[in-house]
Coordinates of C-alpha atoms and ligand atoms in Angstrom, one line a residue:
Chain S
M1 CA 0.0 0.0 0.0
L2 CA 2.7 2.5 1.0
P3 CA 4.7 2.1 -2.3
E4 CA 1.5 2.7 -4.3
L5 CA 0.7 5.7 -2.3
T6 CA 4.2 7.1 -2.7
S7 CA 4.0 6.4 -6.4
I8 CA 0.8 8.4 -6.8
L9 CA 2.1 11.2 -4.7
Y10 CA 5.3 11.3 -6.8
Q11 CA 3.2 11.4 -10.0
F12 CA 1.1 14.2 -8.6
G13 CA 4.2 16.1 -7.5
T14 CA 6.0 15.8 -10.9
N15 CA 2.9 16.9 -12.8
A16 CA 2.3 19.9 -10.5
A17 CA 6.0 20.8 -10.6
F18 CA 6.0 20.6 -14.4
L19 CA 2.9 22.9 -14.6
L20 CA 4.3 25.4 -12.1
L21 CA 7.8 25.5 -13.7
S22 CA 6.3 26.0 -17.1
A23 CA 4.0 28.8 -15.9
L24 CA 6.1 30.9 -13.5
G25 CA 7.7 33.3 -15.9
L26 CA 4.5 33.8 -17.8
I27 CA 2.6 34.5 -14.6
V28 CA 4.9 37.2 -13.4
I29 CA 4.7 39.1 -16.7
L30 CA 1.0 38.6 -17.2
G31 CA 0.0 39.3 -13.6
M32 CA 2.2 42.3 -13.0
M33 CA 2.3 43.9 -16.5
N34 CA -0.9 42.6 -18.1
I35 CA 1.2 41.4 -21.1
I36 CA 0.5 38.1 -22.7
N37 CA 4.0 37.0 -23.5
L38 CA 3.7 34.6 -26.5
A39 CA 7.6 34.3 -26.5
H40 CA 7.4 32.6 -23.2
G41 CA 8.2 29.2 -24.7
E42 CA 11.1 30.6 -26.6
F43 CA 12.5 32.2 -23.4
M44 CA 12.4 28.7 -21.9
M45 CA 14.2 27.4 -25.0
L46 CA 16.8 30.1 -24.5
G47 CA 17.4 29.0 -21.0
A48 CA 17.8 25.4 -22.1
Y49 CA 20.2 26.4 -24.9
A50 CA 22.3 28.5 -22.6
A51 CA 22.5 25.6 -20.1
S52 CA 23.3 23.1 -22.7
F53 CA 26.0 25.4 -24.2
V54 CA 27.9 25.9 -21.0
V55 CA 27.3 22.3 -19.6
H56 CA 29.1 20.9 -22.7
R57 CA 32.0 23.4 -22.0
G58 CA 32.4 22.0 -18.6
M59 CA 30.2 24.0 -16.3
P60 CA 28.5 22.1 -13.5
F61 CA 24.8 21.8 -14.2
P62 CA 23.6 23.7 -11.1
L63 CA 25.8 26.6 -12.0
A64 CA 24.5 26.4 -15.6
V65 CA 20.9 26.7 -14.4
I66 CA 21.8 29.8 -12.4
M67 CA 23.6 31.3 -15.3
A68 CA 20.6 30.5 -17.6
F69 CA 18.4 32.6 -15.2
F70 CA 20.7 35.6 -15.4
A71 CA 21.3 35.3 -19.2
T72 CA 17.6 35.2 -20.1
A73 CA 16.8 37.9 -17.5
L74 CA 19.4 40.2 -19.1
F75 CA 18.0 39.3 -22.5
G76 CA 14.5 40.1 -21.3
I77 CA 15.6 43.5 -19.9
V78 CA 17.3 44.4 -23.2
L79 CA 14.2 43.3 -25.1
E80 CA 12.0 45.3 -22.8
R81 CA 14.0 48.5 -23.3
L82 CA 14.2 48.1 -27.0
V83 CA 10.8 46.8 -28.0
I84 CA 8.2 45.8 -25.3
R85 CA 8.0 49.2 -23.5
R86 CA 6.6 50.8 -26.7
F87 CA 3.5 48.6 -26.3
Y88 CA 2.4 49.3 -22.7
G89 CA -1.3 49.8 -22.5
R90 CA -1.8 48.3 -26.0
E91 CA -2.4 44.7 -25.2
L92 CA -3.0 43.6 -28.7
G93 CA 0.2 45.3 -29.9
A94 CA 2.2 43.6 -27.2
L95 CA 0.6 40.2 -28.1
V96 CA 1.6 40.5 -31.8
T97 CA 5.0 41.8 -30.9
T98 CA 5.8 38.9 -28.5
W99 CA 4.5 36.5 -31.1
G100 CA 6.9 38.0 -33.6
I101 CA 9.8 37.8 -31.1
S102 CA 9.0 34.1 -30.6
L103 CA 9.2 33.4 -34.3
I104 CA 12.5 35.2 -34.6
L105 CA 14.0 33.5 -31.6
A106 CA 13.0 30.0 -32.7
Q107 CA 14.2 30.6 -36.3
G108 CA 17.3 32.3 -35.0
A109 CA 18.2 29.3 -32.8
L110 CA 17.7 27.0 -35.8
L111 CA 20.0 29.0 -38.0
L112 CA 22.7 29.5 -35.4
F113 CA 22.7 26.1 -33.7
G114 CA 21.0 23.7 -36.1
P115 CA 18.1 21.5 -35.3
Y116 CA 19.4 20.0 -32.1
M117 CA 21.6 21.0 -29.2
P118 CA 23.5 18.3 -27.4
P119 CA 21.2 16.9 -24.7
I120 CA 21.9 17.2 -21.0
P121 CA 21.9 13.9 -19.1
I122 CA 19.5 13.7 -16.2
P123 CA 21.5 14.3 -13.1
G124 CA 21.0 12.1 -10.1
G125 CA 19.9 8.5 -10.3
A126 CA 16.8 6.8 -9.0
V127 CA 15.5 5.7 -5.6
S128 CA 13.1 2.7 -5.2
V129 CA 10.3 2.1 -2.9
G130 CA 8.9 -1.4 -3.3
V131 CA 8.6 -2.2 -7.0
F132 CA 8.5 1.5 -7.9
S133 CA 11.5 3.6 -8.7
F134 CA 11.6 7.4 -8.6
S135 CA 13.9 9.8 -10.4
V136 CA 15.9 11.8 -7.9
Y137 CA 16.0 14.7 -10.3
W138 CA 12.2 15.0 -10.4
L139 CA 12.1 14.9 -6.7
I140 CA 14.6 17.8 -6.7
L141 CA 12.5 19.7 -9.3
I142 CA 9.5 19.3 -7.0
G143 CA 11.5 20.8 -4.2
I144 CA 12.8 23.6 -6.4
S145 CA 9.3 24.6 -7.5
V146 CA 8.3 24.9 -3.8
V147 CA 11.3 27.1 -3.1
L148 CA 10.8 29.2 -6.2
V149 CA 7.1 29.9 -5.3
A150 CA 8.1 30.8 -1.7
G151 CA 10.9 33.0 -2.9
L152 CA 8.7 34.8 -5.3
A153 CA 6.0 35.4 -2.7
L154 CA 8.7 36.7 -0.4
V155 CA 10.0 39.1 -3.0
Y156 CA 6.5 40.5 -3.6
R157 CA 5.5 40.6 0.1
A158 CA 8.7 41.8 1.8
T159 CA 10.9 43.8 -0.4
R160 CA 11.0 47.3 -1.6
F161 CA 10.8 46.1 -5.2
G162 CA 7.8 44.0 -4.4
L163 CA 6.0 46.9 -2.8
Q164 CA 6.6 49.2 -5.8
A165 CA 5.7 46.4 -8.2
R166 CA 2.3 45.7 -6.4
A167 CA 1.6 49.5 -6.3
T168 CA 2.4 49.8 -10.0
M169 CA 0.2 46.8 -10.8
Q170 CA -2.8 48.3 -8.9
N171 CA -2.5 51.8 -10.3
P172 CA 0.6 52.9 -12.3
I173 CA -0.5 56.6 -12.4
I174 CA -0.9 57.0 -8.6
A175 CA 2.3 55.0 -8.2
R176 CA 4.2 57.5 -10.4
S177 CA 2.7 60.4 -8.5
L178 CA 4.2 58.9 -5.3
G179 CA 7.7 58.8 -6.8
I180 CA 7.7 55.1 -7.9
R181 CA 9.7 54.8 -11.2
T182 CA 7.2 52.5 -13.0
G183 CA 9.4 52.3 -16.1
Q184 CA 12.1 50.6 -14.0
I185 CA 9.6 48.4 -12.3
Y186 CA 8.3 47.2 -15.7
M187 CA 11.8 46.6 -16.9
L188 CA 12.8 44.6 -13.9
T189 CA 9.5 42.7 -13.9
F190 CA 9.9 41.7 -17.5
G191 CA 13.5 40.7 -16.7
L192 CA 12.4 38.6 -13.8
G193 CA 9.7 36.9 -15.8
A194 CA 12.1 36.2 -18.7
G195 CA 14.7 35.0 -16.2
L196 CA 12.3 32.6 -14.5
A197 CA 11.3 31.2 -17.9
G198 CA 15.0 30.7 -18.7
L199 CA 15.6 29.1 -15.3
S200 CA 12.6 26.7 -15.9
G201 CA 13.8 25.9 -19.4
A202 CA 17.3 25.0 -18.1
L203 CA 15.8 22.9 -15.2
L204 CA 13.5 21.0 -17.6
A205 CA 16.2 20.7 -20.3
P206 CA 17.5 17.3 -19.1
T207 CA 14.0 15.8 -19.2
T208 CA 13.5 16.6 -22.9
S209 CA 15.3 17.1 -26.2
I210 CA 16.8 20.6 -26.7
A211 CA 15.6 22.0 -30.0
P212 CA 14.5 25.3 -31.4
Y213 CA 10.8 24.6 -31.1
M214 CA 11.0 22.8 -27.7
G215 CA 9.2 25.8 -26.1
Q216 CA 5.9 24.7 -27.7
Q217 CA 5.5 21.8 -25.3
F218 CA 5.5 24.1 -22.3
V219 CA 3.4 26.9 -23.6
A220 CA 0.0 25.2 -23.6
P221 CA 0.3 23.8 -20.0
A222 CA 1.7 27.2 -18.9
F223 CA -1.3 29.1 -20.3
I224 CA -3.8 26.6 -19.0
T225 CA -2.2 26.9 -15.5
V226 CA -2.3 30.7 -15.7
V227 CA -5.8 30.9 -16.9
V228 CA -7.2 28.5 -14.4
G229 CA -5.3 30.3 -11.6
G230 CA -6.7 33.7 -12.5
G231 CA -5.5 37.1 -11.6
A232 CA -6.8 37.9 -8.1
N233 CA -3.6 36.7 -6.6
V234 CA -1.3 35.4 -9.3
I235 CA 1.2 33.4 -7.3
A236 CA -1.4 31.7 -5.0
G237 CA -3.5 31.2 -8.2
A238 CA -0.7 29.4 -9.9
V239 CA 0.0 27.1 -6.9
G240 CA -3.7 26.4 -6.6
S241 CA -4.3 25.7 -10.2
S242 CA -1.2 23.5 -10.8
A243 CA -2.1 21.5 -7.7
F244 CA -5.7 21.2 -8.8
L245 CA -4.9 20.3 -12.4
S246 CA -2.4 17.7 -11.5
L247 CA -4.9 16.2 -9.0
I248 CA -7.1 15.5 -12.1
E249 CA -4.4 14.7 -14.5
T250 CA -2.5 12.2 -12.3
P251 CA -5.2 9.5 -11.8
V252 CA -6.3 9.7 -15.4
S253 CA -2.7 9.4 -16.7
L254 CA -2.0 6.5 -14.3
T255 CA -5.1 4.5 -15.4
L256 CA -5.6 5.5 -19.0
G257 CA -2.3 6.8 -20.1
T258 CA -0.7 10.3 -20.6
F259 CA -2.8 11.2 -23.7
Y260 CA -6.0 10.9 -21.7
G261 CA -4.3 12.7 -18.8
T262 CA -3.6 15.7 -21.0
M263 CA -7.2 15.5 -22.3
A264 CA -8.5 15.5 -18.7
L265 CA -6.3 18.5 -18.0
L266 CA -7.9 20.5 -20.9
V267 CA -11.4 19.5 -20.0
M268 CA -10.9 20.4 -16.4
A269 CA -9.4 23.8 -17.4
L270 CA -12.5 24.5 -19.6
M271 CA -14.8 23.5 -16.7
V272 CA -13.0 25.7 -14.2
I273 CA -13.1 28.7 -16.6
R274 CA -16.8 28.1 -17.1
V275 CA -17.6 28.0 -13.4
L276 CA -15.0 30.5 -12.2
P277 CA -14.2 32.9 -15.1
A278 CA -11.7 34.8 -12.9
G279 CA -9.9 31.6 -12.0
I280 CA -9.2 29.6 -8.8
S281 CA -7.6 32.6 -7.1
S282 CA -11.0 34.4 -7.2
L283 CA -12.3 31.8 -4.8
G284 CA -10.4 33.5 -2.0
A285 CA -12.1 36.8 -2.7
R286 CA -15.5 35.1 -3.0
L287 CA -15.1 33.1 0.2
R288 CA -13.8 36.0 2.3
P289 CA -17.2 37.7 2.8
I290 CA -18.9 34.3 3.5
V291 CA -16.3 33.4 6.1
A292 CA -16.5 36.8 7.7
R293 CA -20.2 36.5 8.2
Chain C
M1 CA 9.8 80.2 -2.9
I2 CA 8.5 76.6 -2.6
L3 CA 6.3 76.5 -5.7
E4 CA 6.2 78.9 -8.6
V5 CA 3.8 78.4 -11.5
N6 CA 4.1 80.7 -14.4
D7 CA 1.7 81.2 -17.4
L8 CA 0.8 77.5 -17.4
R9 CA -1.2 75.9 -20.2
S10 CA -2.2 72.3 -20.4
G11 CA -5.2 70.1 -21.3
Y12 CA -6.3 67.1 -23.2
A13 CA -6.8 66.0 -26.8
T14 CA -9.9 68.2 -26.9
G15 CA -7.8 71.4 -26.4
D16 CA -6.2 73.5 -23.6
V17 CA -8.0 73.6 -20.3
L18 CA -5.6 75.8 -18.5
Q19 CA -5.3 79.1 -20.3
G20 CA -2.2 80.6 -18.6
V21 CA -2.3 80.1 -14.9
S22 CA 0.3 81.7 -12.6
L23 CA 0.5 81.3 -8.8
A24 CA 3.2 81.0 -6.1
L25 CA 3.6 79.5 -2.7
E26 CA 6.4 81.5 -0.9
G27 CA 6.7 79.3 2.1
P28 CA 4.8 77.3 4.7
G29 CA 1.1 78.1 4.6
I30 CA -2.1 77.0 2.8
V31 CA -3.2 78.4 -0.5
G32 CA -6.5 77.4 -1.9
V33 CA -7.7 77.0 -5.5
I34 CA -11.5 77.3 -5.8
G35 CA -13.9 77.2 -8.6
R36 CA -16.9 75.4 -10.0
N37 CA -17.0 72.0 -11.5
G38 CA -15.1 71.5 -14.7
M39 CA -13.1 74.8 -14.4
G40 CA -9.7 73.0 -14.5
K41 CA -8.7 72.6 -10.9
T42 CA -7.8 68.9 -11.2
T43 CA -6.1 69.7 -14.5
L44 CA -3.9 72.2 -12.7
M45 CA -2.9 69.8 -9.9
R46 CA -2.1 67.0 -12.4
T47 CA 0.0 69.4 -14.4
I48 CA 1.9 70.6 -11.3
I49 CA 2.7 67.0 -10.2
G50 CA 3.6 66.1 -13.8
L51 CA 0.9 63.6 -14.8
L52 CA -0.1 65.9 -17.6
P53 CA 2.5 67.7 -19.6
A54 CA 2.7 71.5 -19.6
R55 CA 2.1 72.8 -23.1
H56 CA 3.4 76.2 -22.2
G57 CA 4.8 78.0 -19.2
T58 CA 7.0 76.9 -16.3
I59 CA 6.8 75.1 -13.0
R60 CA 9.5 75.7 -10.4
L61 CA 10.1 73.8 -7.2
R62 CA 12.4 75.6 -4.7
G63 CA 13.6 77.7 -7.6
E64 CA 14.4 74.6 -9.8
D65 CA 12.7 74.3 -13.1
V66 CA 10.8 71.0 -13.2
T67 CA 8.6 71.6 -16.1
R68 CA 10.2 68.8 -18.2
L69 CA 10.7 66.4 -15.2
R70 CA 8.6 63.2 -15.0
A71 CA 5.9 63.0 -12.2
E72 CA 7.9 60.3 -10.3
D73 CA 11.0 62.6 -10.2
R74 CA 9.0 65.6 -9.1
A75 CA 7.5 63.6 -6.3
R76 CA 11.0 62.4 -5.3
S77 CA 12.1 66.0 -5.0
G78 CA 9.6 66.4 -2.1
V79 CA 6.0 66.8 -3.4
G80 CA 3.2 64.8 -1.8
Y81 CA 0.1 64.5 -4.0
V82 CA -3.4 63.5 -2.9
P83 CA -5.5 63.0 -6.0
Q84 CA -9.3 63.7 -6.2
G85 CA -10.9 60.4 -5.3
R86 CA -7.9 59.6 -3.0
G87 CA -6.1 57.1 -5.3
M88 CA -6.0 54.3 -2.8
F89 CA -4.2 51.0 -3.7
A90 CA -7.4 49.3 -2.6
G91 CA -6.1 45.8 -2.7
M92 CA -3.1 46.6 -0.5
S93 CA -3.0 46.9 3.2
V94 CA -3.1 50.2 5.1
L95 CA 0.5 49.8 6.1
D96 CA 1.6 49.0 2.5
N97 CA -0.3 52.0 1.3
L98 CA 1.6 54.2 3.8
R99 CA 4.9 52.6 2.7
T100 CA 4.3 53.6 -0.9
G101 CA 4.7 57.2 0.3
L102 CA 8.2 56.6 1.5
F103 CA 9.8 57.4 -1.9
I104 CA 8.7 61.0 -1.8
N105 CA 11.7 63.1 -1.0
D106 CA 13.9 60.2 -2.3
G107 CA 14.4 58.9 1.2
R108 CA 16.3 62.0 2.3
R109 CA 14.2 62.1 5.4
E110 CA 13.3 59.5 8.0
A111 CA 10.0 57.8 7.5
Q112 CA 7.6 59.8 9.7
F113 CA 5.5 56.9 11.0
D114 CA 5.2 58.4 14.5
L115 CA 4.0 61.7 13.1
V116 CA 1.2 60.2 10.9
Y117 CA 0.1 57.8 13.7
G118 CA 0.0 60.8 16.0
Y119 CA -2.4 62.5 13.7
F120 CA -4.4 59.5 12.7
P121 CA -4.1 56.8 15.3
F122 CA -6.6 54.4 13.6
L123 CA -4.0 53.8 10.9
R124 CA -1.8 51.9 13.4
Q125 CA -4.8 49.8 14.6
R126 CA -5.9 49.0 11.1
A127 CA -2.4 48.5 9.6
K128 CA -3.2 45.0 8.2
Q129 CA -6.7 45.9 6.9
L130 CA -7.1 46.3 3.1
A131 CA -7.3 50.0 2.2
G132 CA -10.4 49.4 0.0
T133 CA -12.4 48.3 3.1
L134 CA -11.9 51.7 4.9
S135 CA -14.7 54.3 5.0
G136 CA -14.4 57.3 2.6
G137 CA -13.1 59.6 5.4
Q138 CA -10.6 57.0 6.6
Q139 CA -9.3 56.6 3.0
E140 CA -8.9 60.3 2.7
M141 CA -6.8 60.4 5.9
L142 CA -4.8 57.5 4.7
A143 CA -4.1 59.3 1.5
L144 CA -3.0 62.4 3.4
A145 CA -0.8 60.3 5.7
R146 CA 0.7 58.5 2.7
A147 CA 1.6 61.9 1.1
L148 CA 3.1 63.1 4.3
I149 CA 5.1 60.1 5.5
G150 CA 8.1 60.7 3.3
G151 CA 8.5 64.3 4.6
P152 CA 7.4 66.5 1.6
D153 CA 7.9 70.3 1.5
L154 CA 4.9 70.7 -0.6
L155 CA 1.5 69.0 -0.4
L156 CA -1.0 69.1 -3.4
L157 CA -4.5 68.2 -2.2
D158 CA -7.3 67.8 -4.7
E159 CA -10.7 68.1 -2.9
P160 CA -9.9 66.3 0.3
S161 CA -13.5 66.9 1.5
D162 CA -15.0 65.0 -1.5
G163 CA -17.2 62.2 -0.2
V164 CA -16.2 62.7 3.4
Q165 CA -18.6 63.2 6.3
P166 CA -18.7 66.7 8.0
S167 CA -17.1 65.7 11.3
I168 CA -14.1 64.2 9.4
I169 CA -13.8 67.4 7.3
D170 CA -13.4 69.3 10.5
E171 CA -10.7 66.8 11.6
I172 CA -8.9 67.2 8.3
G173 CA -9.1 71.0 8.7
D174 CA -7.5 70.8 12.2
F175 CA -4.8 68.5 10.8
L176 CA -3.9 70.8 8.0
T177 CA -3.5 74.0 10.1
N178 CA -1.6 72.0 12.7
L179 CA 0.6 70.5 10.0
V180 CA 1.6 73.8 8.6
Y181 CA 2.4 75.2 12.0
A182 CA 4.3 72.2 13.3
Q183 CA 6.0 70.9 10.2
G184 CA 6.4 74.0 8.0
V185 CA 4.8 72.4 5.0
A186 CA 3.4 74.4 2.1
V187 CA 0.0 73.2 1.0
L188 CA -1.9 73.9 -2.3
I189 CA -5.5 72.8 -1.8
V190 CA -8.3 72.5 -4.3
E191 CA -11.6 72.8 -2.5
Q192 CA -15.3 73.4 -3.0
N193 CA -16.3 73.1 0.6
V194 CA -16.8 76.6 2.0
D195 CA -16.3 75.7 5.6
L196 CA -13.0 74.0 5.0
I197 CA -11.8 76.9 2.9
R198 CA -12.7 79.5 5.5
R199 CA -11.0 77.4 8.2
V200 CA -7.7 76.7 6.7
V201 CA -6.6 78.8 3.7
D202 CA -4.5 82.0 3.9
R203 CA -5.7 83.1 0.4
A204 CA -7.6 81.5 -2.4
H205 CA -7.4 81.8 -6.1
V206 CA -10.6 81.6 -8.1
L207 CA -10.3 79.5 -11.2
E208 CA -12.8 80.1 -14.0
K209 CA -12.5 78.5 -17.4
G210 CA -8.8 77.8 -16.9
R211 CA -7.9 81.3 -15.7
I212 CA -7.4 82.8 -12.3
V213 CA -10.0 85.5 -12.2
A214 CA -9.8 86.6 -8.6
T215 CA -7.7 86.2 -5.5
L216 CA -9.4 86.3 -2.1
A217 CA -7.4 87.0 1.1
G218 CA -7.8 88.4 4.6
E219 CA -11.3 89.6 5.2
T220 CA -12.8 88.5 1.9
I221 CA -11.8 84.8 2.6
R222 CA -13.8 84.8 5.8
D223 CA -16.9 86.1 3.9
G224 CA -18.9 83.0 3.4
E225 CA -21.3 84.6 1.0
L226 CA -18.6 85.9 -1.3
L227 CA -17.0 82.4 -1.3
A228 CA -20.3 80.7 -2.0
E229 CA -20.9 83.1 -4.9
H230 CA -17.6 82.0 -6.5
L231 CA -18.5 78.4 -6.1
A232 CA -22.2 78.6 -7.1
I233 CA -23.4 77.7 -10.5
Ligands
ATP301 N1 -9.2 63.0 -19.5 C1 -9.8 64.1 -20.0 N2 -10.0 64.2 -21.3 C2 -10.6 65.2 -21.9 N3 -11.2 66.2 -21.2 C3 -11.1 66.2 -19.9 C4 -10.4 65.1 -19.2 N4 -10.5 65.3 -17.9 C5 -11.1 66.5 -17.7 N5 -11.5 67.0 -18.9 C6 -12.2 68.3 -19.1 O1 -11.4 69.3 -18.7 C7 -12.1 70.3 -18.0 C8 -11.5 70.5 -16.6 O2 -11.6 69.4 -15.9 P1 -11.1 69.3 -14.4 O3 -11.2 67.9 -14.0 O4 -9.7 69.9 -14.3 O5 -12.1 70.2 -13.6 P2 -12.3 70.4 -12.1 O6 -12.2 71.9 -11.9 O7 -11.3 69.6 -11.3 O8 -13.7 69.9 -11.8 P3 -14.4 69.1 -10.5 O9 -14.7 70.2 -9.5 O10 -15.6 68.5 -11.1 O11 -13.4 68.2 -10.0 C9 -13.6 69.8 -18.0 O12 -14.3 70.4 -19.0 C10 -13.5 68.3 -18.3 O13 -14.6 67.9 -18.9
MG302 MG1 -11.4 68.1 -10.0

């Protein structure tokens, strides 16, 4: 019984961690700047490329992951200064622009590096409980997602940047009139979102093949997680939605296979959006008055 | 000279609202801007803080020309702005709202938490409450405290009595007179409430169709009927 339970928990954890890692960078940019970043998958690809590039030149994988964060963050900041900032307040413009950027990045990667980058072997081995064996690396990824979410919540709750970013998100005009340099906040937020996408791309790189269009596989789950999570509290929403979605996906995948697991994910996402158009995080706001009564 | 506005013009896509406004705040004290609805009072305040660009004329803070400076940089040079309608960050706590005022003056002064808690003790008790759940009067006081906490030299207040019950308007009036006396702050206040104007201002400029058409001071400002005339439709 215990091994089975561990196995189910492990599956649940890996599914949730995959959704969360895929979505984090997207969530920061969407939640804080109201920009739908269609280049999110390509930012993840950049992170994976950066990691693969340095790992095969002798850098230890953990360092490569950190380097991938800073490299994509820097790339995001440059992109924000040159292009994105011209489209604030014009959501459709930003959408088309990031789509264009995604095409350029994927094509550029293909031209520069060819159809494949050398893969990164999965670090760590496996542990077994009963007849089941679990990948140590996925266990680490589950831990890292927890740390990332906690760290992000801390940054937004407890730092000067977080305070300014929340104020900017609520009302940029009032924020400016109080001396908050919203331009810098947007730049850093976009950099943070891009950096997180790159970090996730590097972290997930060993689990997949590293190719120009690898970003695609993360984009759909990322958007589903974000939409189901909603915007009332983006970080809590993402945690809630990735937990909820994997709660549905896991048993279906285990019994019927991964294809039906993904189908279940999509169907659940549609149902949640139908019932709670503002996402899971709006539950908090809805419940508060009821609890207070 | 704390604030000097000279021949200011600004407005919207529909045309100029301000048609050449000049005024000055020499030092600590309270100067009023009064006028009927739609005369350009809010436009004037937004142009002084920098949320609307000046199309003509100059704005000087302590002698320095800030006409081309962005709003955030003007605020950082020591201007606290309380917009009409209060501009709360409704989804943030009372304490976080206060903290967003700390960048005024670019952190050159200590955060004046004790000062604002002294004036408005409820802010300490309700520190964790969401600002959007406060009453209108409490929100106004939070907006005043937020503009004050960073230690500005100049406060720009746009109709602080708007949507506030009379007893709290009196409280705000006492707060303002005390503030000028104790802290040496200069205040430019837009108001339509006759009682509040009579209580607090040293002089008042009457704004009509984007121009200053009269300035009331001394005896005339205590004359409620004259004031009401300038505010009536
Ligand atoms: N965003 C805007 N776009 C176009 N016109 C505007 C805008 N805001 C205000 N106006 C116009 O500019 C004029 C002055 O408006 P303003 O808000 O400065 O008046 P006010 O004196 O503050 O009025 P109130 O007492 O109602 O607050 C009005 O005719 C108003 O309709
Ligand atoms: Mg107004």
